[in-house]
Coordinates of C-alpha atoms in Angstrom, one line a residue:
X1 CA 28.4 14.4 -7.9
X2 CA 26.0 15.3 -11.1
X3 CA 22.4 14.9 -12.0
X4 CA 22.1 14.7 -15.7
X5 CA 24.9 16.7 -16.1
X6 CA 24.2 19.1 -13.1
X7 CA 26.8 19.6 -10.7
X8 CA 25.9 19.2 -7.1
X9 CA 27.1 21.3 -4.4
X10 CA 29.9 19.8 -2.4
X11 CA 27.8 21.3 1.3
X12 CA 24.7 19.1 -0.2
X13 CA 26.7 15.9 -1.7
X14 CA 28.2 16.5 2.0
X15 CA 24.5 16.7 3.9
X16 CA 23.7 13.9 1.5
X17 CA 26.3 11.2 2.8
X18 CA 25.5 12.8 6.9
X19 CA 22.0 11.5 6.1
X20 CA 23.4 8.3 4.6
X21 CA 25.0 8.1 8.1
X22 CA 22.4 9.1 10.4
X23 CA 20.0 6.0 8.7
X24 CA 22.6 3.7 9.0
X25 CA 23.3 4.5 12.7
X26 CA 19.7 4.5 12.9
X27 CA 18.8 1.3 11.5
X28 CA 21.9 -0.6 10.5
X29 CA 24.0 -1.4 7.6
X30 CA 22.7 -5.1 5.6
X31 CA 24.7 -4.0 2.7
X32 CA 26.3 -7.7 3.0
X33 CA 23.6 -9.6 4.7
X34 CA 22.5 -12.8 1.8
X35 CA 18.8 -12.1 1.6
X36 CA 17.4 -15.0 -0.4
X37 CA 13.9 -14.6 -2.3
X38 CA 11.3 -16.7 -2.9
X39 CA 8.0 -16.1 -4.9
X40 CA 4.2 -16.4 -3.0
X41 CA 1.0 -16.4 -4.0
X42 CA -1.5 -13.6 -3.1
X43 CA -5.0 -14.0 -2.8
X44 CA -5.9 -10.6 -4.4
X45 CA -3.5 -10.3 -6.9
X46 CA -2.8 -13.7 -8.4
X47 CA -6.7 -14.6 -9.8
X48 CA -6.4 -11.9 -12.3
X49 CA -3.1 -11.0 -13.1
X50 CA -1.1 -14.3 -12.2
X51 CA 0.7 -11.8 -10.0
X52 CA 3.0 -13.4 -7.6
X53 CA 5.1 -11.5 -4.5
X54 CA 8.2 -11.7 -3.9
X55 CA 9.4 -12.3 -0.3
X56 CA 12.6 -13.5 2.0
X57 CA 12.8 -17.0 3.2
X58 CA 16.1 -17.9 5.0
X59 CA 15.9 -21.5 4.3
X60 CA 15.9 -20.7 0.7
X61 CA 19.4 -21.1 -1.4
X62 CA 21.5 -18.6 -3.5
X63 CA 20.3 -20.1 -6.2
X64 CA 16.7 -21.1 -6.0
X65 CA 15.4 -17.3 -7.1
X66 CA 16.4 -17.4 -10.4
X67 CA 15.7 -20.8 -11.3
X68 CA 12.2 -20.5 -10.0
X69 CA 11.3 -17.1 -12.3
X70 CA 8.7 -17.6 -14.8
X71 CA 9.4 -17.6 -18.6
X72 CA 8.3 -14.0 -19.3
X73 CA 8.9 -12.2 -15.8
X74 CA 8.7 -8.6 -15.2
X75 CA 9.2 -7.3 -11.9
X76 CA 6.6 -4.5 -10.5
X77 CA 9.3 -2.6 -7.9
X78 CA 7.0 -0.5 -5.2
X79 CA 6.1 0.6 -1.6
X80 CA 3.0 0.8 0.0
X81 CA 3.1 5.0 0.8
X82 CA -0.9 4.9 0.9
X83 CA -2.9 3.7 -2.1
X84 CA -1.6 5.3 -5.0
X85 CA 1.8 3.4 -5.9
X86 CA 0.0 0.2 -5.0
X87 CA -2.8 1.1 -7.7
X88 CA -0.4 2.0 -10.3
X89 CA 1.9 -1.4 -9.9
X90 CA -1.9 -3.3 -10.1
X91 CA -2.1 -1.2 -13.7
X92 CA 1.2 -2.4 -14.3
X93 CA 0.4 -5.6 -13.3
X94 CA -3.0 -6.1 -15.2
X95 CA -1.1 -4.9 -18.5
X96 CA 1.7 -7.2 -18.0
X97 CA -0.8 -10.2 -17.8
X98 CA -2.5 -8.9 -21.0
X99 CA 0.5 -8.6 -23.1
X100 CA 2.1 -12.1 -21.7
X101 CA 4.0 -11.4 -19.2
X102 CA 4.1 -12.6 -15.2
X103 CA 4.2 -9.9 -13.3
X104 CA 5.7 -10.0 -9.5
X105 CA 5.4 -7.8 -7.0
X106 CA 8.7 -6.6 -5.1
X107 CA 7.2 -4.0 -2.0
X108 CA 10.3 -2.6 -0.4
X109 CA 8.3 -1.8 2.5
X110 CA 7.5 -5.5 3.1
X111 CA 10.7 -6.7 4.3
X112 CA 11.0 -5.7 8.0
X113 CA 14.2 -7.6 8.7
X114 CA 15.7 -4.8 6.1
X115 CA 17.6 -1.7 6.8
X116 CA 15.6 -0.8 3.4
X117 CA 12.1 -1.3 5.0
X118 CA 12.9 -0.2 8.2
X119 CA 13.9 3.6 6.2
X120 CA 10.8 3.8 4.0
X121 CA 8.5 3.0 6.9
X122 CA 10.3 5.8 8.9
X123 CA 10.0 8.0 6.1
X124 CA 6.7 6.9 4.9
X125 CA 5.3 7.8 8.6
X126 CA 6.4 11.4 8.9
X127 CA 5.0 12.0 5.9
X128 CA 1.5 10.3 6.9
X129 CA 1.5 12.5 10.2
X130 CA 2.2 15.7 7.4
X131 CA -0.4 14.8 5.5
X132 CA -2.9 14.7 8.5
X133 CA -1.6 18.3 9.9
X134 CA -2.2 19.5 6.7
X135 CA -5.8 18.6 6.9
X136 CA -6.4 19.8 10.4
X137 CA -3.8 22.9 10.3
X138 CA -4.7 25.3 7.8
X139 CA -1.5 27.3 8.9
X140 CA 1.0 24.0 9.2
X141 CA -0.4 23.3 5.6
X142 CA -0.2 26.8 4.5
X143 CA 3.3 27.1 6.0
X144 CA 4.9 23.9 5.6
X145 CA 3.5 21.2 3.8
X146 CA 2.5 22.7 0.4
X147 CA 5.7 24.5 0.0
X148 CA 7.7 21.0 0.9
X149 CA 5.1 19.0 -1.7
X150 CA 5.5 21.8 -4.1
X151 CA 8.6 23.4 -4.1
X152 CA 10.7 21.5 -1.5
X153 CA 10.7 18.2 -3.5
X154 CA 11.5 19.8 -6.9
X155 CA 14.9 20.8 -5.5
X156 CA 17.7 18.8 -7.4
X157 CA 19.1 18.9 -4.0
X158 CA 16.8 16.5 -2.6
X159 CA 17.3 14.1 -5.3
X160 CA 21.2 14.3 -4.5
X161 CA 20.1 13.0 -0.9
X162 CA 17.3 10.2 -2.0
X163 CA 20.0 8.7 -4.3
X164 CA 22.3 8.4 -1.4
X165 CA 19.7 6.8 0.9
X166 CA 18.3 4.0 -1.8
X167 CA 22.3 2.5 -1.6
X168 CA 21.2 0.9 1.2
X169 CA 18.2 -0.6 -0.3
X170 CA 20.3 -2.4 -2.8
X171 CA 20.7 -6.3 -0.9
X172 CA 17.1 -6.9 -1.8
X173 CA 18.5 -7.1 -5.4
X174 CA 21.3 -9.8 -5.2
X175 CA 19.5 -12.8 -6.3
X176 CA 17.5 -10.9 -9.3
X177 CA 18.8 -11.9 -12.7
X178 CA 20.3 -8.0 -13.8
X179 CA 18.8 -8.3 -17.0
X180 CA 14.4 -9.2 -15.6
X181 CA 12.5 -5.9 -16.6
X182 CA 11.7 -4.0 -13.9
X183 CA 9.0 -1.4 -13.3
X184 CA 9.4 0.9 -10.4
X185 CA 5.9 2.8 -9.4
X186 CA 8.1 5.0 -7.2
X187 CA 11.2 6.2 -7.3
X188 CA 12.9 4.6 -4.3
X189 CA 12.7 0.7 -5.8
X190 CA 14.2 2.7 -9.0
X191 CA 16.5 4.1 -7.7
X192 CA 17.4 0.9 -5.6
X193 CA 17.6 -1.2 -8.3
X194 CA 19.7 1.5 -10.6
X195 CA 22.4 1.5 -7.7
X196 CA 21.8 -2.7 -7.6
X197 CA 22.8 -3.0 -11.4
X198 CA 19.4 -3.9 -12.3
X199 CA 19.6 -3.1 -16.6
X200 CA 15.8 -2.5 -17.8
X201 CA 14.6 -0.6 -15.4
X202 CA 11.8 1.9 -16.3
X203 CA 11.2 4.8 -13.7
X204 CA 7.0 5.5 -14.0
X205 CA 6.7 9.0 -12.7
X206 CA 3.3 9.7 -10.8
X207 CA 1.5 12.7 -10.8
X208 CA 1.6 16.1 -12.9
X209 CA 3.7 18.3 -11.4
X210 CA 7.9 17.1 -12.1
X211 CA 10.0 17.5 -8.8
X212 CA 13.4 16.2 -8.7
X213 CA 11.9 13.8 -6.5
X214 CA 11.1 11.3 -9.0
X215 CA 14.3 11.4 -10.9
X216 CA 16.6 8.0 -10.9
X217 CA 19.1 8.7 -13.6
X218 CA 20.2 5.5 -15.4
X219 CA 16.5 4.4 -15.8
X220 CA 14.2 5.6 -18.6
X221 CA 11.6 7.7 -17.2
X222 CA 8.6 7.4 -18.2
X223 CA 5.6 10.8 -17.9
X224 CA 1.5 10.5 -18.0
X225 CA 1.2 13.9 -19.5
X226 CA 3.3 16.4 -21.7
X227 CA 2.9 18.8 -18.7
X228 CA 5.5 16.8 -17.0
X229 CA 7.4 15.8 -20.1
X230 CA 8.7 19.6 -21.0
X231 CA 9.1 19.8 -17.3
X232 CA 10.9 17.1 -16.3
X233 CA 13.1 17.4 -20.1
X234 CA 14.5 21.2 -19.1
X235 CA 14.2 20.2 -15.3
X236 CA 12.7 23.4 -15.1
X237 CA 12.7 25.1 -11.6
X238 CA 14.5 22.4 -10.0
X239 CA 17.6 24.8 -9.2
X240 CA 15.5 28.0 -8.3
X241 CA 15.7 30.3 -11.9
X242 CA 19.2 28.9 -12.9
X243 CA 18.9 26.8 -16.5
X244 CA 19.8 23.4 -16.2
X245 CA 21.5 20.8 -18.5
X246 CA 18.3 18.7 -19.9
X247 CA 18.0 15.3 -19.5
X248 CA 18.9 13.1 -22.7
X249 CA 16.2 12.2 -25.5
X250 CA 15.9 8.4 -24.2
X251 CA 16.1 9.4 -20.3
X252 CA 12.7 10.2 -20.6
X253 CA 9.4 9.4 -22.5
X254 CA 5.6 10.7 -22.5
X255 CA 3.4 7.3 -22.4
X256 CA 0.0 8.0 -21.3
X257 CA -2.1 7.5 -18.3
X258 CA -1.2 4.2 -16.1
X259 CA -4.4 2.1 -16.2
X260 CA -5.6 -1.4 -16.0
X261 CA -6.2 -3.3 -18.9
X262 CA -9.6 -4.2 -17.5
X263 CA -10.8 -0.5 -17.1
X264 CA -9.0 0.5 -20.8
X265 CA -10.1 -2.5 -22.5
X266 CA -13.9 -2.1 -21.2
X267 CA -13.8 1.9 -21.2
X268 CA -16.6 2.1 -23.9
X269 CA -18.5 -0.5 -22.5
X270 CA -18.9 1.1 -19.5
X271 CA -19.4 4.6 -20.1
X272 CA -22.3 3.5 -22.4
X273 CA -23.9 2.3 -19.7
X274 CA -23.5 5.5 -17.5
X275 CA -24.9 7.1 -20.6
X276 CA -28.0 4.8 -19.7
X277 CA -28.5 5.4 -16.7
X278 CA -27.8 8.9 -16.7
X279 CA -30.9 9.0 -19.6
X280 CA -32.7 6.2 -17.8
X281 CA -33.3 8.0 -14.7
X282 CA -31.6 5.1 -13.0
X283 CA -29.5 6.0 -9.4
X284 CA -26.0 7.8 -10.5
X285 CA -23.8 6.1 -8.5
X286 CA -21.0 8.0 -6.8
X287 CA -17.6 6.3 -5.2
X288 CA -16.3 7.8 -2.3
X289 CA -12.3 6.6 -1.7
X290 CA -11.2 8.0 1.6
X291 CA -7.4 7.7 2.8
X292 CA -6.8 5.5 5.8
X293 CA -5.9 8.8 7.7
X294 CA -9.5 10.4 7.4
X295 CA -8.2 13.4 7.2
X296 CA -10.6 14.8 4.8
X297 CA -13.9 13.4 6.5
X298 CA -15.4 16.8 6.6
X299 CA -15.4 16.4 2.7
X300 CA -17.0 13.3 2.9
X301 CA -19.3 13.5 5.4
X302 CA -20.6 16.8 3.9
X303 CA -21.5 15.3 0.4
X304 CA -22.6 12.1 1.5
X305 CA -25.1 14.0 4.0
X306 CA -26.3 16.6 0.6
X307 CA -26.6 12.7 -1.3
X308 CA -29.0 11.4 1.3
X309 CA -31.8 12.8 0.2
X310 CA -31.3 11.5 -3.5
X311 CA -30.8 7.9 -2.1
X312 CA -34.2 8.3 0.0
X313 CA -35.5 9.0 -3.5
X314 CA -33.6 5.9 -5.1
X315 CA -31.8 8.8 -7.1
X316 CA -28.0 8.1 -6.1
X317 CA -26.5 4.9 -5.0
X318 CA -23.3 5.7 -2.6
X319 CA -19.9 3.1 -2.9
X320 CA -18.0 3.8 0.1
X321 CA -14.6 2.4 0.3
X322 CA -12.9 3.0 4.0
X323 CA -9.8 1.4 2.5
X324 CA -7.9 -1.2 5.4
X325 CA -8.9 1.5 8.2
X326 CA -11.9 0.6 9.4
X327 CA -11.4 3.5 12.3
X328 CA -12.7 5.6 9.2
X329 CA -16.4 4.0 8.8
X330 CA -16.4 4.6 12.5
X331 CA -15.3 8.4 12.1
X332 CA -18.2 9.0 9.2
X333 CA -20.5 7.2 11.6
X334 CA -19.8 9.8 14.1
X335 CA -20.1 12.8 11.8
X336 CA -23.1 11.2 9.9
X337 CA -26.5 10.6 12.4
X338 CA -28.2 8.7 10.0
X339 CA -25.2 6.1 9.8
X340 CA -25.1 6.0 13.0
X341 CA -28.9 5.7 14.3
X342 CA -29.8 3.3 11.6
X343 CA -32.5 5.5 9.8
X344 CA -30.4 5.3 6.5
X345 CA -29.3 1.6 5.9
X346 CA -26.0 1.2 5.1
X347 CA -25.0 -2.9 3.4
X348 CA -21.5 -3.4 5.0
X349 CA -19.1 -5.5 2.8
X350 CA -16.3 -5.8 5.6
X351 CA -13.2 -8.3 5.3
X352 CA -14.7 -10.7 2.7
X353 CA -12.9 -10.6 -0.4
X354 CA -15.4 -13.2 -2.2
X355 CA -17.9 -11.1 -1.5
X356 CA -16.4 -7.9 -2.2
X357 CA -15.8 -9.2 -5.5
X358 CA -19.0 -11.2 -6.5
X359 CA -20.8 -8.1 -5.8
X360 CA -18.0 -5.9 -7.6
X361 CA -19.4 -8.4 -11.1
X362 CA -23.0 -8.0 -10.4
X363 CA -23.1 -4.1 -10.1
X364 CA -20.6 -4.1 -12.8
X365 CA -23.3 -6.1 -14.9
X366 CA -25.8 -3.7 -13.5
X367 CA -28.6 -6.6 -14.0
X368 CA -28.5 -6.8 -9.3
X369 CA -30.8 -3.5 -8.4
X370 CA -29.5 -3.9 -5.0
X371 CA -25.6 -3.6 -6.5
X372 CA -27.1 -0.3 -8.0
X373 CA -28.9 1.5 -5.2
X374 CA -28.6 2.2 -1.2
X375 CA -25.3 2.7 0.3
X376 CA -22.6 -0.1 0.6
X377 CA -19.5 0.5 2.8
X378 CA -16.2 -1.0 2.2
X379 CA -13.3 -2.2 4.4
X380 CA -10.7 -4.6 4.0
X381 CA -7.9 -5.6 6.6
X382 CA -5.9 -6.7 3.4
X383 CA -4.1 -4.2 2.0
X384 CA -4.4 -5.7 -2.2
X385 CA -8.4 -6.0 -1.7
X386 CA -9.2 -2.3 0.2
X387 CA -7.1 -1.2 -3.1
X388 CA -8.3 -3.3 -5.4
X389 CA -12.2 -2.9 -4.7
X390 CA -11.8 0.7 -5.7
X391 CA -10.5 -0.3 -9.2
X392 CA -13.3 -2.7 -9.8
X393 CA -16.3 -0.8 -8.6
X394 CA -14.8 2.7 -10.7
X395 CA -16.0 0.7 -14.0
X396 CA -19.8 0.0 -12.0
X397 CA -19.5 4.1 -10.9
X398 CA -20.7 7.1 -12.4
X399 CA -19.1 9.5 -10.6
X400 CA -15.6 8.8 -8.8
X401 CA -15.2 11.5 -5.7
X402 CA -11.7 11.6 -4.8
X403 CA -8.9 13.8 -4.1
X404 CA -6.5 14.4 -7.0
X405 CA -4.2 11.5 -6.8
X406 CA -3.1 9.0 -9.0
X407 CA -7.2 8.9 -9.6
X408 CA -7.0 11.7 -11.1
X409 CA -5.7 10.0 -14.5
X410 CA -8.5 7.2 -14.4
X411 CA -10.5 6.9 -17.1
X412 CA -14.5 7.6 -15.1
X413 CA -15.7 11.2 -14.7
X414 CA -14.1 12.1 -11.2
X415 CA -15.4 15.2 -9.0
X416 CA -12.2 16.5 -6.9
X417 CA -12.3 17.4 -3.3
X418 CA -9.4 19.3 -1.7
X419 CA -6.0 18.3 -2.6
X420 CA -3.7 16.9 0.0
X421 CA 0.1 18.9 -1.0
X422 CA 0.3 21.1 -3.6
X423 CA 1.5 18.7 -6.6
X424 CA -2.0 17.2 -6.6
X425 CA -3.6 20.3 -8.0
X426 CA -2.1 19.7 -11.2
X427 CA -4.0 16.4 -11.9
X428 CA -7.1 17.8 -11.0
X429 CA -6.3 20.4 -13.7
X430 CA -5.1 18.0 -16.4
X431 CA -8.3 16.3 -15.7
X432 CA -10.4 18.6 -16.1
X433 CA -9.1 19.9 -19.3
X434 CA -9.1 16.8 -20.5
X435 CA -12.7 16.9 -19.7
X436 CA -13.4 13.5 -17.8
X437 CA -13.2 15.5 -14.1
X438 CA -14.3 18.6 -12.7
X439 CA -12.1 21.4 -11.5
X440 CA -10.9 20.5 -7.3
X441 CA -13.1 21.9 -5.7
X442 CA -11.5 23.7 -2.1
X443 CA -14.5 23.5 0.0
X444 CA -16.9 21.1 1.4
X445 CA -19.8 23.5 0.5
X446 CA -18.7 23.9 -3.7
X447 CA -18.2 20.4 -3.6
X448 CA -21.6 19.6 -2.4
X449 CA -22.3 22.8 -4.9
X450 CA -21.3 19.9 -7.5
X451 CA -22.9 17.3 -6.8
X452 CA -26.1 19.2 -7.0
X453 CA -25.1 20.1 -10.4
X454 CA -24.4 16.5 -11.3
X455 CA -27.8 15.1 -9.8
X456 CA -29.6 18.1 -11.6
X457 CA -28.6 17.6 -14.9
X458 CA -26.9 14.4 -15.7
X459 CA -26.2 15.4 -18.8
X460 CA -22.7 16.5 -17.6
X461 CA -21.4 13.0 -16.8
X462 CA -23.1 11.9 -20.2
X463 CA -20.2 14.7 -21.4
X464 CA -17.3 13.2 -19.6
X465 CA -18.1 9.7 -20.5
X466 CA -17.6 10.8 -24.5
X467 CA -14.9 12.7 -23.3
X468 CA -13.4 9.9 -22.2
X469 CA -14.3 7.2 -25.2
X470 CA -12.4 10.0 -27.4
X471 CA -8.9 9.9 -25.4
X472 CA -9.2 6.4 -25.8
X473 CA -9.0 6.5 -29.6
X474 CA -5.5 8.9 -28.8
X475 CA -4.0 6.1 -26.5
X476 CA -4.6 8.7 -23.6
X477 CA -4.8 5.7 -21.1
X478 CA -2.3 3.1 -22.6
X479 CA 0.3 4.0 -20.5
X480 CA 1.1 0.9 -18.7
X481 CA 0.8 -1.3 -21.6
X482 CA 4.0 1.1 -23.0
X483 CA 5.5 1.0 -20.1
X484 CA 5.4 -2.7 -19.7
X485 CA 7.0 -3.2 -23.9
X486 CA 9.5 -0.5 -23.2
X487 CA 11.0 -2.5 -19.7
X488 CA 10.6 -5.4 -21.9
X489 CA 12.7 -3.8 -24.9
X490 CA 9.5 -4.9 -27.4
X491 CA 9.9 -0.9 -28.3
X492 CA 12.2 2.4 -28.2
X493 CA 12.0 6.2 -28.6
X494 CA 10.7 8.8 -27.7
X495 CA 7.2 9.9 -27.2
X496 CA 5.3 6.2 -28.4

């Protein structure tokens, strides 16, 4: 076995097909189950980008899929592993709309019936319980999980065993036409579709930091920052100090940041109106996205309690978005008195999508003083709309407060909380010498530290928001819109 040229060891190729084994003793083996597809409406997704999923229906024929495909289809291959490959298919998504295309949404972790599904939920909840250790152990963190995020997943090793695993994910595939473009927002769908004989398939790679993780040779792989291009080209550190053979000139390609065509196409729009407030005197508005594990509610709770006083004042306007978990709100109410007591009021927007989304517009068009000022908490049951509501409030925000995700590459001045694994720290440093985010900041207390600043003098997010209207003019953020024309074939090469 080889990985770009690189020769696997036979004792991993060996551990590699055990694994294989163990999942399918585990779960089963539906490599020649007939899984036939159908394509559904969602509530969230299909207004705005005329996004349809694609799910199994037994009473469907072989043959109904492909005659049912739109004219320009383009196939948006994810799983839900918290919020951030869900955000990224919605950029991919929103740009497929705007350029023409009908984008559909293939979650392998929606299929339960599947030994495919049934293996990334497994997967997808050990590393869930990790990432809430992490948070609660600073020694299981220490010892374990940021050297497995960091240094464990950029083994080439682990690829060798991830490529083995996504063969059984490969039955989902039958029925797709080889030839439909195919965007994969993680590797697994990638690499599923790669060992499927899926033809245009484009890998988007997440994050800053390359691991060999991410890599699904056969598709084109596609890098938000030049970081991760030279990294991921030399596969640098992925063998301990050996050199390895580097992947080929069109294996892999730096595109830009993965956003929305609503947030790009509006970014100057909206930062001149931060501008005006920020001059205006007008409540900043900060948006607070917590994980549906709550593992960082020490973070939050600490600089939503330091923003109180501001809001009192009409000074700050809090966006809270719990996500689908609403266990969360009930966590910060604990933490928080004045949630709880009632002394600051908190506007719920709970499990209404309508509502989530008319008042979404009006803070958006900032003419509602209610949209810009108090606190309004957020919580969803659907998984598209607790997503989605983050993306559509960021261009009504000031100040995004997040960990360093896949948020870290959005185009709104961000302040950064403590990572959650080691490859996060690189976006928050991209970000920040980009100059649209501050540097993560490792503690609840020089966190609050910042939000101080911010409140204080203003001025700073005035800074970030030109920041951010000049990597627009250097197609710093038109990353999905490439992505989309290169799975397409509309263009080729190298760095677009």
């Amino acid at each position: 076995m080889t990985i770009f040229g690189n020769k696997i060891n036979g004792s991993v190729y060996k551990k590699a097909v055990k694994t294989q084994k163990k999942f399918i003793k585990k779960f089963g083996n539906d490599r020649n189950t007939e899984y036939h597809l159908e394509l559904k409406d969602n509530d969230v997704l299909t207004p705005p980008f005329g996004c349809q999923t694609i799910v199994t229906n037994p009473s469907s024929s072989e043959d109904t899929f492909a005659s049912k495909l739109p004219e320009k289809p383009l196939i948006i291959g994810n799983i839900r592993m918290g919020f951030g490959h869900y955000r990224i298919s919605m950029a991919m998504a929103s740009a497929a709309k705007a350029l023409g295309y009908t984008p559909l949404w293939m979650d392998l972790n929606s299929f339960p019936e599947t030994t495919c599904t049934k293996i990334i939920s497994y997967q997808n909840n050990l590393y869930s319980m990790g990432s809430r250790l992490s948070q609660k152990f600073k020694l299981f963190n220490k010892m374990i999980w940021e050297p497995l995020n960091y240094e464990g997943f950029k083994k080439l090793s682990y690829n060798a065993g991830d490529q083995k695993t996504a063969e059984l994910m490969t039955p989902l595939f039958r029925e797709i036409p080889k030839d439909t473009p195919f965007i994969a927002t993680h590797v697994w769908p990638s690499q599923a579709a790669i060992h499927a004989g899926m033809k245009n398939v484009v890998n988007a790679i997440p994050d800053n930091w390359p691991m060999a993780l991410h890599l699904s040779e056969g598709a084109i792989h596609t890098v938000q920052t030049f970081n991760s291009y030279w990294g991921y080209r030399t596969l640098h550190g992925f063998d301990g100090e050996n050199i390895m053979n580097p992947m080929g000139d069109g294996d892999l390609i730096w595109i830009g940041h993965y956003i929305d065509h609503e947030l790009v196409s509006n970014i100057e729009k909206d930062c001149e109106a931060r501008i005006a407030r920020a001059n205006e005197g007008k409540p900043i508005r900060f948006l607070f996205t917590i994980g549906g594990a709550g593992a960082q509610g020490e973070f939050f709770a600490s600089i939503i309690k330091t923003l109180l006083p501001y809001v009192k004042q009409n000074k700050a306007c809090i966006y809270l978005n719990c996500g689908d978990y609403e266990n969360v709100w009930n966590m910060l109410q604990n933490m928080i008195p004045e949630f709880a007591d009632g002394s600051v009021p908190v506007t719920k927007h709970f499990n209404d999508w309508n509502e989530e989304l008319e008042f979404a517009n009006k803070a958006i068009d900032g003419f509602d003083t209610d949209a810009g000022s108090g606190i309004h908490a957020f919580c969803n049951k659907d998984i598209f709309g607790a997503v989605y509501i983050t993306n559509l409030l960021m261009r009504a925000s000031d100040v995004l407060i997040t960990k360093p995700s896949e948020l870290a590459f959005y185009p709104v001045p961000k302040l950064f909380i403590r990572r959650i694994g080691g490859h996060e720290m690189w976006g928050a440093i991209h970000s920040a010498e980009l100059g649209d985010g501050t540097l993560e900041c490792e503690t609840p207390e020089y966190a609050c530290q910042m939000v101080k600043l911010l409140m204080e003098q203003p001025s700073l997010i005035e800074g970030m928001c030109n920041n951010i209207i000049a990597q627009k003019k250097i197609g710093t953020y038109d990353g999905a819109y490439k992505a989309v024309k290169i799975a397409a074939g509309e263009i080729h090469g190298r760095n677009l």
